[in-house]
PDB file of C-alpha atoms in Angstrom:
ATOM      1  CA  MET A   1     -37.017  13.144 -67.812  1.00  0.00           C
ATOM      2  CA  TRP A   2     -37.907   9.684 -66.519  1.00  0.00           C
ATOM      3  CA  SER A   3     -37.541  10.849 -62.917  1.00  0.00           C
ATOM      4  CA  VAL A   4     -40.419  13.334 -63.207  1.00  0.00           C
ATOM      5  CA  LEU A   5     -42.914  11.040 -64.927  1.00  0.00           C
ATOM      6  CA  ALA A   6     -44.156   9.325 -61.756  1.00  0.00           C
ATOM      7  CA  PRO A   7     -44.662  12.566 -59.749  1.00  0.00           C
ATOM      8  CA  PHE A   8     -46.348  14.180 -62.736  1.00  0.00           C
ATOM      9  CA  ALA A   9     -48.590  11.164 -63.339  1.00  0.00           C
ATOM     10  CA  LEU A  10     -49.678  11.304 -59.691  1.00  0.00           C
ATOM     11  CA  THR A  11     -50.411  15.029 -60.017  1.00  0.00           C
ATOM     12  CA  ALA A  12     -52.396  14.397 -63.204  1.00  0.00           C
ATOM     13  CA  LEU A  13     -54.355  11.625 -61.481  1.00  0.00           C
ATOM     14  CA  LEU A  14     -55.226  13.830 -58.511  1.00  0.00           C
ATOM     15  CA  LEU A  15     -56.336  16.567 -60.899  1.00  0.00           C
ATOM     16  CA  ALA A  16     -58.504  14.118 -62.836  1.00  0.00           C
ATOM     17  CA  MET A  17     -60.089  12.861 -59.610  1.00  0.00           C
ATOM     18  CA  VAL A  18     -61.229  16.339 -58.534  1.00  0.00           C
ATOM     19  CA  PRO A  19     -64.990  16.610 -59.280  1.00  0.00           C
ATOM     20  CA  GLY A  20     -65.729  19.119 -62.001  1.00  0.00           C
ATOM     21  CA  GLN A  21     -66.922  19.503 -65.574  1.00  0.00           C
ATOM     22  CA  GLY A  22     -65.325  16.257 -66.707  1.00  0.00           C
ATOM     23  CA  THR A  23     -66.889  14.257 -63.895  1.00  0.00           C
ATOM     24  CA  ALA A  24     -70.336  15.682 -64.593  1.00  0.00           C
ATOM     25  CA  MET A  25     -69.915  14.912 -68.289  1.00  0.00           C
ATOM     26  CA  LEU A  26     -68.934  11.301 -67.538  1.00  0.00           C
ATOM     27  CA  LEU A  27     -71.934  10.914 -65.239  1.00  0.00           C
ATOM     28  CA  ARG A  28     -74.237  12.054 -68.017  1.00  0.00           C
ATOM     29  CA  GLN A  29     -72.630   9.784 -70.593  1.00  0.00           C
ATOM     30  CA  ALA A  30     -72.716   6.774 -68.294  1.00  0.00           C
ATOM     31  CA  MET A  31     -76.454   7.188 -67.811  1.00  0.00           C
ATOM     32  CA  THR A  32     -77.423   8.029 -71.374  1.00  0.00           C
ATOM     33  CA  GLY A  33     -74.962   6.096 -73.491  1.00  0.00           C
ATOM     34  CA  GLY A  34     -73.367   3.288 -71.529  1.00  0.00           C
ATOM     35  CA  VAL A  35     -69.760   2.150 -71.336  1.00  0.00           C
ATOM     36  CA  ARG A  36     -68.827   2.713 -74.996  1.00  0.00           C
ATOM     37  CA  SER A  37     -70.166   6.249 -74.851  1.00  0.00           C
ATOM     38  CA  VAL A  38     -68.078   6.889 -71.735  1.00  0.00           C
ATOM     39  CA  LEU A  39     -64.919   5.575 -73.389  1.00  0.00           C
ATOM     40  CA  LEU A  40     -65.452   7.654 -76.527  1.00  0.00           C
ATOM     41  CA  SER A  41     -66.084  10.780 -74.453  1.00  0.00           C
ATOM     42  CA  ALA A  42     -62.922   9.997 -72.484  1.00  0.00           C
ATOM     43  CA  LEU A  43     -61.007   9.814 -75.772  1.00  0.00           C
ATOM     44  CA  GLY A  44     -62.431  13.220 -76.660  1.00  0.00           C
ATOM     45  CA  THR A  45     -61.201  14.557 -73.330  1.00  0.00           C
ATOM     46  CA  CYS A  46     -57.737  13.155 -74.058  1.00  0.00           C
ATOM     47  CA  ALA A  47     -57.743  14.851 -77.452  1.00  0.00           C
ATOM     48  CA  GLY A  48     -58.573  18.125 -75.726  1.00  0.00           C
ATOM     49  CA  LEU A  49     -55.726  17.652 -73.249  1.00  0.00           C
ATOM     50  CA  LEU A  50     -53.296  17.013 -76.098  1.00  0.00           C
ATOM     51  CA  ILE A  51     -54.485  20.150 -77.879  1.00  0.00           C
ATOM     52  CA  TRP A  52     -53.914  22.188 -74.713  1.00  0.00           C
ATOM     53  CA  ALA A  53     -50.470  20.618 -74.258  1.00  0.00           C
ATOM     54  CA  SER A  54     -49.579  21.458 -77.859  1.00  0.00           C
ATOM     55  CA  ALA A  55     -50.829  25.008 -77.371  1.00  0.00           C
ATOM     56  CA  SER A  56     -48.727  25.282 -74.223  1.00  0.00           C
ATOM     57  CA  ALA A  57     -45.653  23.991 -76.055  1.00  0.00           C
ATOM     58  CA  ILE A  58     -45.872  26.818 -78.599  1.00  0.00           C
ATOM     59  CA  GLY A  59     -46.921  29.381 -76.001  1.00  0.00           C
ATOM     60  CA  LEU A  60     -50.449  29.861 -77.329  1.00  0.00           C
ATOM     61  CA  SER A  61     -52.341  28.759 -74.227  1.00  0.00           C
ATOM     62  CA  ALA A  62     -50.467  31.359 -72.163  1.00  0.00           C
ATOM     63  CA  ILE A  63     -52.698  33.935 -73.836  1.00  0.00           C
ATOM     64  CA  PHE A  64     -55.703  32.593 -71.916  1.00  0.00           C
ATOM     65  CA  VAL A  65     -53.898  33.183 -68.624  1.00  0.00           C
ATOM     66  CA  ALA A  66     -52.157  36.468 -69.431  1.00  0.00           C
ATOM     67  CA  SER A  67     -55.095  38.146 -71.185  1.00  0.00           C
ATOM     68  CA  PRO A  68     -58.150  38.912 -69.017  1.00  0.00           C
ATOM     69  CA  LEU A  69     -60.315  39.209 -72.132  1.00  0.00           C
ATOM     70  CA  ALA A  70     -59.288  35.830 -73.550  1.00  0.00           C
ATOM     71  CA  TYR A  71     -59.526  34.147 -70.155  1.00  0.00           C
ATOM     72  CA  ASN A  72     -63.003  35.511 -69.466  1.00  0.00           C
ATOM     73  CA  ALA A  73     -64.179  34.692 -72.988  1.00  0.00           C
ATOM     74  CA  LEU A  74     -63.143  31.062 -72.472  1.00  0.00           C
ATOM     75  CA  ARG A  75     -64.708  31.020 -69.012  1.00  0.00           C
ATOM     76  CA  TRP A  76     -68.037  32.385 -70.263  1.00  0.00           C
ATOM     77  CA  ALA A  77     -68.071  30.023 -73.223  1.00  0.00           C
ATOM     78  CA  GLY A  78     -67.525  27.130 -70.845  1.00  0.00           C
ATOM     79  CA  ALA A  79     -70.294  28.335 -68.542  1.00  0.00           C
ATOM     80  CA  LEU A  80     -72.785  28.680 -71.391  1.00  0.00           C
ATOM     81  CA  TYR A  81     -71.880  25.241 -72.724  1.00  0.00           C
ATOM     82  CA  LEU A  82     -72.430  23.689 -69.303  1.00  0.00           C
ATOM     83  CA  ALA A  83     -75.793  25.449 -69.049  1.00  0.00           C
ATOM     84  CA  PHE A  84     -76.692  23.995 -72.451  1.00  0.00           C
ATOM     85  CA  LEU A  85     -75.720  20.516 -71.244  1.00  0.00           C
ATOM     86  CA  SER A  86     -77.854  21.021 -68.142  1.00  0.00           C
ATOM     87  CA  ILE A  87     -80.911  21.852 -70.250  1.00  0.00           C
ATOM     88  CA  GLN A  88     -80.196  18.987 -72.642  1.00  0.00           C
ATOM     89  CA  THR A  89     -79.873  16.575 -69.737  1.00  0.00           C
ATOM     90  CA  LEU A  90     -83.153  17.761 -68.212  1.00  0.00           C
ATOM     91  CA  ILE A  91     -84.855  16.860 -71.473  1.00  0.00           C
ATOM     92  CA  GLU A  92     -83.867  13.267 -70.718  1.00  0.00           C
ATOM     93  CA  LEU A  93     -86.305  13.315 -67.801  1.00  0.00           C
ATOM     94  CA  ARG A  94     -89.187  13.331 -70.274  1.00  0.00           C
ATOM     95  CA  LYS A  95     -87.951  10.224 -72.034  1.00  0.00           C
ATOM     96  CA  ARG A  96     -88.384   6.689 -70.842  1.00  0.00           C
ATOM     97  CA  ARG A  97     -85.154   5.519 -72.460  1.00  0.00           C
ATOM     98  CA  PRO A  98     -81.854   7.277 -73.123  1.00  0.00           C
ATOM     99  CA  HIS A  99     -81.767   8.700 -76.624  1.00  0.00           C
ATOM    100  CA  PHE A 100     -78.006   8.861 -76.953  1.00  0.00           C
ATOM    101  CA  THR A 101     -76.618   5.344 -77.149  1.00  0.00           C
ATOM    102  CA  VAL A 102     -73.563   4.361 -79.131  1.00  0.00           C
ATOM    103  CA  ASP A 103     -74.783   0.793 -79.568  1.00  0.00           C
ATOM    104  CA  SER A 104     -78.162   1.745 -81.027  1.00  0.00           C
ATOM    105  CA  GLN A 105     -77.138   4.728 -83.160  1.00  0.00           C
ATOM    106  CA  GLY A 106     -73.720   3.593 -84.323  1.00  0.00           C
ATOM    107  CA  GLY A 107     -71.192   6.003 -85.794  1.00  0.00           C
ATOM    108  CA  ARG A 108     -73.072   9.261 -85.315  1.00  0.00           C
ATOM    109  CA  ALA A 109     -73.670   8.650 -81.620  1.00  0.00           C
ATOM    110  CA  GLY A 110     -70.027   7.676 -81.236  1.00  0.00           C
ATOM    111  CA  PHE A 111     -68.927  10.911 -82.892  1.00  0.00           C
ATOM    112  CA  LEU A 112     -71.246  12.932 -80.649  1.00  0.00           C
ATOM    113  CA  ALA A 113     -69.810  11.228 -77.576  1.00  0.00           C
ATOM    114  CA  PHE A 114     -66.255  12.024 -78.696  1.00  0.00           C
ATOM    115  CA  ARG A 115     -67.186  15.610 -79.541  1.00  0.00           C
ATOM    116  CA  LEU A 116     -68.808  16.105 -76.150  1.00  0.00           C
ATOM    117  CA  GLY A 117     -65.626  15.068 -74.349  1.00  0.00           C
ATOM    118  CA  LEU A 118     -63.475  17.223 -76.624  1.00  0.00           C
ATOM    119  CA  THR A 119     -65.651  20.334 -76.355  1.00  0.00           C
ATOM    120  CA  THR A 120     -66.058  20.032 -72.592  1.00  0.00           C
ATOM    121  CA  ASN A 121     -62.289  19.912 -72.156  1.00  0.00           C
ATOM    122  CA  LEU A 122     -61.449  22.691 -74.603  1.00  0.00           C
ATOM    123  CA  LEU A 123     -63.920  25.011 -72.845  1.00  0.00           C
ATOM    124  CA  ASN A 124     -62.492  24.161 -69.423  1.00  0.00           C
ATOM    125  CA  VAL A 125     -60.357  27.044 -68.142  1.00  0.00           C
ATOM    126  CA  LYS A 126     -58.708  24.736 -65.606  1.00  0.00           C
ATOM    127  CA  ALA A 127     -57.258  22.697 -68.465  1.00  0.00           C
ATOM    128  CA  ALA A 128     -55.750  25.845 -69.968  1.00  0.00           C
ATOM    129  CA  VAL A 129     -54.327  26.976 -66.629  1.00  0.00           C
ATOM    130  CA  PHE A 130     -52.841  23.541 -65.882  1.00  0.00           C
ATOM    131  CA  SER A 131     -51.143  23.391 -69.275  1.00  0.00           C
ATOM    132  CA  VAL A 132     -49.518  26.787 -68.673  1.00  0.00           C
ATOM    133  CA  ALA A 133     -48.884  26.913 -64.934  1.00  0.00           C
ATOM    134  CA  PHE A 134     -48.024  23.321 -64.049  1.00  0.00           C
ATOM    135  CA  ILE A 135     -46.844  21.210 -66.984  1.00  0.00           C
ATOM    136  CA  PRO A 136     -43.753  23.353 -67.778  1.00  0.00           C
ATOM    137  CA  GLN A 137     -42.678  23.167 -64.124  1.00  0.00           C
ATOM    138  CA  PHE A 138     -42.171  19.405 -64.444  1.00  0.00           C
ATOM    139  CA  VAL A 139     -39.855  19.662 -67.446  1.00  0.00           C
ATOM    140  CA  PRO A 140     -36.285  19.074 -66.171  1.00  0.00           C
ATOM    141  CA  HIS A 141     -33.765  21.882 -66.565  1.00  0.00           C
ATOM    142  CA  GLY A 142     -31.867  21.501 -69.808  1.00  0.00           C
ATOM    143  CA  PHE A 143     -34.434  19.187 -71.381  1.00  0.00           C
ATOM    144  CA  PRO A 144     -36.013  20.467 -74.637  1.00  0.00           C
ATOM    145  CA  ILE A 145     -39.081  22.356 -73.414  1.00  0.00           C
ATOM    146  CA  VAL A 146     -41.361  21.572 -76.359  1.00  0.00           C
ATOM    147  CA  ARG A 147     -40.605  17.855 -76.296  1.00  0.00           C
ATOM    148  CA  GLY A 148     -40.943  17.817 -72.516  1.00  0.00           C
ATOM    149  CA  ILE A 149     -44.363  19.492 -72.517  1.00  0.00           C
ATOM    150  CA  LEU A 150     -45.669  17.209 -75.259  1.00  0.00           C
ATOM    151  CA  THR A 151     -44.376  14.123 -73.439  1.00  0.00           C
ATOM    152  CA  LEU A 152     -46.034  15.179 -70.200  1.00  0.00           C
ATOM    153  CA  GLY A 153     -49.182  16.016 -72.142  1.00  0.00           C
ATOM    154  CA  LEU A 154     -49.294  12.434 -73.398  1.00  0.00           C
ATOM    155  CA  VAL A 155     -48.841  11.166 -69.842  1.00  0.00           C
ATOM    156  CA  GLN A 156     -51.668  13.380 -68.595  1.00  0.00           C
ATOM    157  CA  ALA A 157     -53.946  12.213 -71.413  1.00  0.00           C
ATOM    158  CA  ALA A 158     -53.208   8.553 -70.656  1.00  0.00           C
ATOM    159  CA  VAL A 159     -53.782   8.970 -66.918  1.00  0.00           C
ATOM    160  CA  SER A 160     -56.986  10.938 -67.493  1.00  0.00           C
ATOM    161  CA  PHE A 161     -58.310   8.297 -69.875  1.00  0.00           C
ATOM    162  CA  LEU A 162     -57.646   5.462 -67.426  1.00  0.00           C
ATOM    163  CA  TRP A 163     -59.369   7.332 -64.600  1.00  0.00           C
ATOM    164  CA  ALA A 164     -62.305   8.349 -66.803  1.00  0.00           C
ATOM    165  CA  ALA A 165     -62.674   4.783 -68.057  1.00  0.00           C
ATOM    166  CA  PHE A 166     -62.676   3.424 -64.513  1.00  0.00           C
ATOM    167  CA  LEU A 167     -65.062   6.049 -63.149  1.00  0.00           C
ATOM    168  CA  GLY A 168     -67.413   6.058 -66.116  1.00  0.00           C
ATOM    169  CA  THR A 169     -67.572   2.280 -66.333  1.00  0.00           C
ATOM    170  CA  SER A 170     -68.294   2.030 -62.608  1.00  0.00           C
ATOM    171  CA  ILE A 171     -71.091   4.593 -62.887  1.00  0.00           C
ATOM    172  CA  SER A 172     -72.520   2.859 -65.950  1.00  0.00           C
ATOM    173  CA  ARG A 173     -72.547  -0.533 -64.232  1.00  0.00           C
ATOM    174  CA  ALA A 174     -74.171   0.971 -61.158  1.00  0.00           C
ATOM    175  CA  THR A 175     -76.784   2.607 -63.370  1.00  0.00           C
ATOM    176  CA  GLU A 176     -77.545  -0.759 -64.982  1.00  0.00           C
ATOM    177  CA  MET A 177     -78.034  -2.271 -61.532  1.00  0.00           C
ATOM    178  CA  LEU A 178     -80.419   0.568 -60.687  1.00  0.00           C
ATOM    179  CA  ALA A 179     -82.303   0.118 -63.921  1.00  0.00           C
ATOM    180  CA  SER A 180     -85.666   1.362 -62.690  1.00  0.00           C
ATOM    181  CA  GLU A 181     -87.167   4.418 -64.367  1.00  0.00           C
ATOM    182  CA  ARG A 182     -87.296   6.249 -61.040  1.00  0.00           C
ATOM    183  CA  ALA A 183     -83.603   5.668 -60.363  1.00  0.00           C
ATOM    184  CA  ARG A 184     -82.663   6.800 -63.870  1.00  0.00           C
ATOM    185  CA  LYS A 185     -84.634  10.016 -63.517  1.00  0.00           C
ATOM    186  CA  ILE A 186     -83.079  10.783 -60.144  1.00  0.00           C
ATOM    187  CA  LEU A 187     -79.552  10.277 -61.479  1.00  0.00           C
ATOM    188  CA  THR A 188     -80.345  12.315 -64.585  1.00  0.00           C
ATOM    189  CA  LEU A 189     -81.650  15.153 -62.418  1.00  0.00           C
ATOM    190  CA  VAL A 190     -78.507  15.042 -60.276  1.00  0.00           C
ATOM    191  CA  SER A 191     -76.392  15.267 -63.425  1.00  0.00           C
ATOM    192  CA  ALA A 192     -78.376  18.248 -64.749  1.00  0.00           C
ATOM    193  CA  ILE A 193     -78.117  20.069 -61.424  1.00  0.00           C
ATOM    194  CA  GLY A 194     -74.374  19.390 -61.391  1.00  0.00           C
ATOM    195  CA  PHE A 195     -73.946  20.999 -64.822  1.00  0.00           C
ATOM    196  CA  LEU A 196     -76.004  23.999 -63.711  1.00  0.00           C
ATOM    197  CA  ILE A 197     -73.984  24.490 -60.515  1.00  0.00           C
ATOM    198  CA  LEU A 198     -70.720  24.285 -62.446  1.00  0.00           C
ATOM    199  CA  SER A 199     -72.042  26.776 -64.984  1.00  0.00           C
ATOM    200  CA  LEU A 200     -73.053  29.255 -62.286  1.00  0.00           C
ATOM    201  CA  SER A 201     -69.733  28.834 -60.477  1.00  0.00           C
ATOM    202  CA  LEU A 202     -67.895  29.778 -63.674  1.00  0.00           C
ATOM    203  CA  LEU A 203     -70.125  32.790 -64.243  1.00  0.00           C
ATOM    204  CA  ILE A 204     -69.544  34.207 -60.756  1.00  0.00           C
ATOM    205  CA  ALA A 205     -65.905  33.132 -60.385  1.00  0.00           C
ATOM    206  CA  ARG A 206     -63.257  35.796 -60.158  1.00  0.00           C
ATOM    207  CA  GLN A 207     -60.252  35.658 -62.441  1.00  0.00           C
ATOM    208  CA  GLY A 208     -57.758  34.531 -59.857  1.00  0.00           C
ATOM    209  CA  LEU A 209     -54.581  34.058 -61.852  1.00  0.00           C
ATOM    210  CA  THR A 210     -54.738  37.156 -63.987  1.00  0.00           C
ATOM    211  CA  SER A 211     -55.727  39.508 -61.197  1.00  0.00           C
ATOM    212  CA  SER A 212     -53.058  38.304 -58.754  1.00  0.00           C
TER     213      SER A 212
END
């Protein structure tokens, strides 16, 4: 099992680095909540990854790949959620200061940051597909499949958290350096447009795996 951890960790890192829903979510959190908000959202993402890994271990997540109805339901839910985030982010343009800060609002804001990361990941069809199509392939022959999938799920969660922490912290620091109201509004608009593009791409995407 040890021999596959490094190749899998590299694969998980490359997957995490691909721009997508998670990246757009981190960009939003970095601008509206700062470093702590980013880290809590990253923890939520990790929780989502572990849920998908657990679902894969018991065969549940395979339903979302094998069933066109379940797959499309998840895809549409993800698209609608991203559209909601786009609208919510655009509302930030009318405010002079971010309204969602962990430091200023304490526990509730922290919970919202965690929930955002969790929900974004659970409604990400790519996370479901990866847990079904790729994670089991890395489990060595003869190794207990459930334990192998859960172990690799933990590795993926750890790698994803480290990347999210690095990326989100970098964005947050850059945002602090560009602290002008104009710069904040531009970055907020970019984030909102990113959510909208991702939402539209999910709505018009064809169901590649289930139709092949």
